[in-house]
Amino acid sequence: MFPHENPLPKPDIITTPVFETLLANVKADVLAYLEQNAPQDVNAVRETFNNEAEILTKITEAFAVILQSVTRRMNAQALQMFGMYATDTAMVDLIASQLGVTRLTLSSGDANAFPPVAPVMESNEALLTRYYLAAYALASTGTRSGYRFHAMTLGGRPTVRVESPTNNKVIVTYEFAEHEDAGKTKDAQARQVAPGTVDCYILSHEGDGMPDQHLIDVSQAYLQRDDIAQETDLLTVKTPTIPRWECEAVLYLRPGPDKEMVKLAAEKAAKEYALQQHRLGGSIEPSMLYSVLLQSTGAHRADLKKPVQPLRCSYSEAPYLESINITVSTENL
């Protein structure tokens, strides 16, 4: 459902050719050109290409490296055209705008502070998530994804007024108003718990994700608008359950790396994994955490003491990392 989280393999057309293949093609193209325009020089140039010490051969090799770099850069630019591969902030904004989705401001910052505090904007991952959800909310809510989009995009739907001031004349007005709580909802999940009854759980960006009563109230009011809610649904916005977990591990290194730097890298990797899974229906897998710690630090083994068992949450729960305790040990073998 979210291609940016599980992208398809990159097609061969946007892969970079290996140097040896590219160099052989350049030499072949040069010789083919000489066959048509200077056939008397073909044998001499071919002999030159076979001699690694010749300056023309070195220039050709340098050209192949330059061509390889240009191809790699063009491929990277081409990938930015697709939401599943896009990482450039401006391109993500452009892609999301195709469905009328704009980046939310999580915190306005303070330009008058010293030093100035920059505003905190919605991440590329979160914006792309709402972009892919937007297709389910083009008409109204009703689907799980539709409810999720509207709950995460407070104020995204304009107010529409239809007036007929005179006969044979109709005026439709779309009013796009700023919503003071836009960007406060990190995630949302809705489920039908009984015929005509829908519970919608929302997760906040603040703290452990538990939304305050104000955010619950404004979300309830917004989702109940007559141009958003389903007439057949009795919708209730609710607070989620926040299961807390701890990360405790011992990493073992070969002699050499600085233990403090390794510890900082491990803590950063654990926090990033926890933040990625801090969503409704998130899952904390010890095997995944074990892999994250090893790959981010270069440690050759680890003892993961907490968590011991997987923490797999339902749609009304979001796991929250409460503490990290990483110990780094050097093994002299």
Coordinates of N, CA and C in Angstrom, one line a residue, residues 34-132:
L34 N 35.4 5.9 -36.7 CA 36.6 6.0 -37.6 C 36.4 5.2 -38.8
E35 N 35.7 4.1 -38.8 CA 35.5 3.2 -39.9 C 34.7 4.1 -41.0
Q36 N 33.9 4.9 -40.5 CA 33.1 5.7 -41.5 C 33.8 7.0 -41.9
N37 N 34.6 7.6 -41.0 CA 35.1 8.9 -41.3 C 36.6 8.9 -41.6
A38 N 37.4 8.0 -41.0 CA 38.8 8.0 -41.2 C 39.3 6.5 -41.2
P39 N 38.9 5.7 -42.1 CA 39.3 4.3 -42.1 C 40.8 4.1 -42.1
Q40 N 41.6 5.0 -42.6 CA 43.1 4.8 -42.6 C 43.6 4.8 -41.2
D41 N 42.9 5.3 -40.2 CA 43.4 5.4 -38.8 C 42.9 4.3 -37.9
V42 N 42.0 3.5 -38.4 CA 41.4 2.5 -37.5 C 42.4 1.6 -36.9
N43 N 43.3 1.0 -37.7 CA 44.2 0.0 -37.1 C 45.2 0.7 -36.1
A44 N 45.6 1.9 -36.4 CA 46.5 2.6 -35.5 C 45.8 2.8 -34.1
V45 N 44.6 3.3 -34.2 CA 43.8 3.6 -32.9 C 43.5 2.3 -32.2
R46 N 43.2 1.2 -32.9 CA 42.9 0.0 -32.2 C 44.2 -0.5 -31.5
E47 N 45.3 -0.4 -32.2 CA 46.6 -0.8 -31.5 C 46.9 0.1 -30.3
T48 N 46.5 1.4 -30.4 CA 46.7 2.3 -29.3 C 45.8 1.9 -28.1
F49 N 44.6 1.5 -28.4 CA 43.6 1.1 -27.3 C 44.1 -0.1 -26.6
N50 N 44.9 -0.9 -27.2 CA 45.4 -2.2 -26.6 C 46.6 -2.0 -25.8
N51 N 47.2 -0.7 -25.8 CA 48.3 -0.4 -25.0 C 47.9 0.5 -23.8
E52 N 48.0 0.0 -22.6 CA 47.5 0.8 -21.4 C 48.4 2.0 -21.2
A53 N 49.6 2.0 -21.7 CA 50.5 3.1 -21.4 C 50.3 4.3 -22.3
E54 N 49.5 4.2 -23.4 CA 49.2 5.3 -24.3 C 48.3 6.3 -23.7
I55 N 48.7 7.6 -24.0 CA 47.9 8.7 -23.4 C 46.4 8.7 -23.9
L56 N 46.2 8.3 -25.2 CA 44.9 8.2 -25.7 C 44.0 7.2 -25.0
T57 N 44.7 6.1 -24.6 CA 43.9 5.0 -23.9 C 43.5 5.6 -22.5
K58 N 44.5 6.3 -21.8 CA 44.1 6.8 -20.5 C 43.0 7.9 -20.6
I59 N 43.1 8.7 -21.6 CA 42.0 9.7 -21.8 C 40.7 9.0 -22.0
T60 N 40.7 7.9 -22.8 CA 39.4 7.2 -23.1 C 38.9 6.6 -21.8
E61 N 39.8 6.0 -20.9 CA 39.4 5.5 -19.7 C 38.8 6.6 -18.8
A62 N 39.4 7.7 -18.8 CA 38.9 8.9 -18.0 C 37.5 9.3 -18.5
F63 N 37.4 9.3 -19.8 CA 36.0 9.6 -20.4 C 35.0 8.6 -19.9
A64 N 35.4 7.3 -19.9 CA 34.4 6.3 -19.4 C 34.0 6.5 -18.0
V65 N 35.0 6.9 -17.1 CA 34.6 7.2 -15.7 C 33.7 8.4 -15.7
I66 N 34.0 9.5 -16.4 CA 33.1 10.6 -16.5 C 31.7 10.3 -16.9
L67 N 31.6 9.4 -18.0 CA 30.3 9.0 -18.5 C 29.6 8.2 -17.5
Q68 N 30.3 7.4 -16.8 CA 29.7 6.6 -15.7 C 29.1 7.5 -14.6
S69 N 29.8 8.5 -14.3 CA 29.3 9.4 -13.2 C 28.1 10.2 -13.7
V70 N 28.1 10.6 -15.0 CA 27.0 11.3 -15.5 C 25.7 10.4 -15.6
T71 N 25.9 9.2 -16.0 CA 24.8 8.2 -16.0 C 24.3 8.0 -14.6
R72 N 25.2 7.9 -13.6 CA 24.7 7.6 -12.2 C 23.9 8.8 -11.8
R73 N 24.3 10.1 -12.1 CA 23.6 11.3 -11.7 C 22.3 11.4 -12.4
M74 N 22.2 11.0 -13.6 CA 20.9 11.1 -14.4 C 20.0 10.0 -13.8
N75 N 20.5 8.8 -13.5 CA 19.6 7.8 -12.9 C 19.1 8.3 -11.6
A76 N 19.9 8.9 -10.8 CA 19.4 9.4 -9.4 C 18.3 10.5 -9.6
Q77 N 18.5 11.3 -10.6 CA 17.5 12.3 -10.9 C 16.2 11.7 -11.4
A78 N 16.3 10.6 -12.2 CA 15.1 10.0 -12.7 C 14.4 9.3 -11.6
L79 N 15.1 8.7 -10.6 CA 14.4 8.1 -9.5 C 13.6 9.1 -8.7
Q80 N 14.0 10.3 -8.6 CA 13.3 11.3 -7.9 C 11.9 11.6 -8.4
M81 N 11.6 11.1 -9.6 CA 10.3 11.4 -10.3 C 9.2 10.4 -9.7
F82 N 9.7 9.4 -8.9 CA 8.7 8.4 -8.4 C 8.7 8.4 -6.9
G83 N 7.5 8.4 -6.4 CA 7.3 8.5 -5.0 C 8.0 7.4 -4.2
M84 N 8.1 6.2 -4.7 CA 8.6 5.1 -4.0 C 10.2 5.2 -3.8
Y85 N 10.8 6.1 -4.7 CA 12.2 6.3 -4.6 C 12.6 7.7 -4.1
A86 N 11.7 8.6 -4.2 CA 12.1 10.0 -4.0 C 12.6 10.3 -2.6
T87 N 13.7 11.0 -2.5 CA 14.3 11.4 -1.2 C 14.5 12.9 -1.1
D88 N 14.6 13.6 -2.3 CA 14.7 15.0 -2.3 C 13.5 15.7 -1.8
T89 N 13.6 16.6 -0.9 CA 12.4 17.2 -0.2 C 11.6 18.0 -1.2
A90 N 12.2 18.7 -2.1 CA 11.4 19.5 -3.1 C 10.6 18.6 -4.0
M91 N 11.3 17.5 -4.4 CA 10.6 16.5 -5.3 C 9.4 15.8 -4.6
V92 N 9.6 15.5 -3.3 CA 8.5 14.9 -2.5 C 7.3 15.8 -2.4
D93 N 7.6 17.1 -2.2 CA 6.6 18.1 -2.2 C 5.8 18.2 -3.5
L94 N 6.6 18.1 -4.6 CA 6.0 18.2 -5.9 C 5.1 17.0 -6.2
I95 N 5.6 15.8 -5.9 CA 4.8 14.6 -6.1 C 3.5 14.6 -5.3
A96 N 3.6 15.0 -4.0 CA 2.4 15.0 -3.1 C 1.4 16.1 -3.6
S97 N 1.9 17.1 -4.2 CA 1.0 18.2 -4.7 C 0.1 17.7 -5.8
Q98 N 0.4 16.6 -6.5 CA -0.4 16.1 -7.6 C -1.8 15.7 -7.1
L99 N -1.9 15.3 -5.8 CA -3.2 15.0 -5.2 C -3.6 16.0 -4.2
G100 N -3.0 17.2 -4.3 CA -3.4 18.3 -3.4 C -3.0 18.2 -1.9
V101 N -1.9 17.4 -1.7 CA -1.4 17.1 -0.4 C -0.2 18.0 -0.2
T102 N -0.2 18.8 0.9 CA 1.0 19.7 1.2 C 1.6 19.3 2.5
R103 N 2.9 19.6 2.7 CA 3.6 19.3 3.9 C 3.1 20.1 5.1
L104 N 2.9 19.4 6.2 CA 2.4 20.1 7.4 C 3.5 20.6 8.2
T105 N 3.2 21.7 9.0 CA 4.1 22.3 9.9 C 3.9 21.7 11.3
L106 N 4.8 20.9 11.9 CA 4.6 20.3 13.2 C 4.9 21.3 14.3
S107 N 5.8 22.2 14.1 CA 6.1 23.3 15.1 C 6.5 24.5 14.3
S108 N 5.9 25.7 14.6 CA 6.2 26.9 13.9 C 7.5 27.5 14.2
G109 N 8.2 27.1 15.2 CA 9.5 27.7 15.5 C 9.4 29.1 16.1
D110 N 10.5 29.8 16.1 CA 10.5 31.1 16.6 C 11.6 31.9 16.0
A111 N 11.2 32.7 15.0 CA 12.2 33.5 14.3 C 12.8 34.6 15.1
N112 N 12.2 35.0 16.2 CA 12.7 36.1 17.1 C 13.6 35.6 18.2
A113 N 13.7 34.3 18.3 CA 14.6 33.7 19.4 C 16.0 33.9 19.0
F114 N 16.9 33.8 20.0 CA 18.4 33.8 19.7 C 19.0 32.6 20.3
P115 N 19.6 31.7 19.5 CA 19.5 31.8 18.0 C 18.1 31.4 17.5
P116 N 17.8 31.8 16.3 CA 16.4 31.5 15.8 C 16.1 30.0 15.8
V117 N 14.9 29.7 16.1 CA 14.4 28.3 16.2 C 13.7 28.0 14.8
A118 N 14.2 27.1 14.0 CA 13.6 26.8 12.7 C 12.3 26.0 12.9
P119 N 11.4 26.2 12.0 CA 10.1 25.4 12.1 C 10.4 23.9 11.9
V120 N 9.6 23.1 12.5 CA 9.8 21.6 12.3 C 8.7 21.2 11.3
M121 N 9.1 20.6 10.2 CA 8.2 20.3 9.2 C 8.0 18.7 9.1
E122 N 6.9 18.3 8.5 CA 6.6 16.9 8.4 C 7.7 16.2 7.6
S123 N 8.0 15.0 8.0 CA 9.1 14.3 7.3 C 8.6 13.8 5.9
N124 N 9.6 13.5 5.0 CA 9.3 13.0 3.7 C 8.4 11.7 3.8
E125 N 8.8 10.8 4.7 CA 8.1 9.5 4.9 C 6.7 9.8 5.3
A126 N 6.4 10.7 6.2 CA 5.0 11.0 6.6 C 4.2 11.6 5.5
L127 N 4.8 12.5 4.8 CA 4.1 13.2 3.7 C 3.8 12.2 2.6
L128 N 4.7 11.3 2.3 CA 4.4 10.3 1.2 C 3.3 9.3 1.7
T129 N 3.3 9.0 3.0 CA 2.2 8.2 3.5 C 0.9 8.8 3.3
R130 N 0.8 10.1 3.6 CA -0.5 10.8 3.4 C -0.8 10.9 1.9
Y131 N 0.2 11.0 1.1 CA 0.0 11.1 -0.4 C -0.6 9.8 -0.9
Y132 N -0.1 8.7 -0.5 CA -0.7 7.4 -0.9 C -2.1 7.2 -0.3

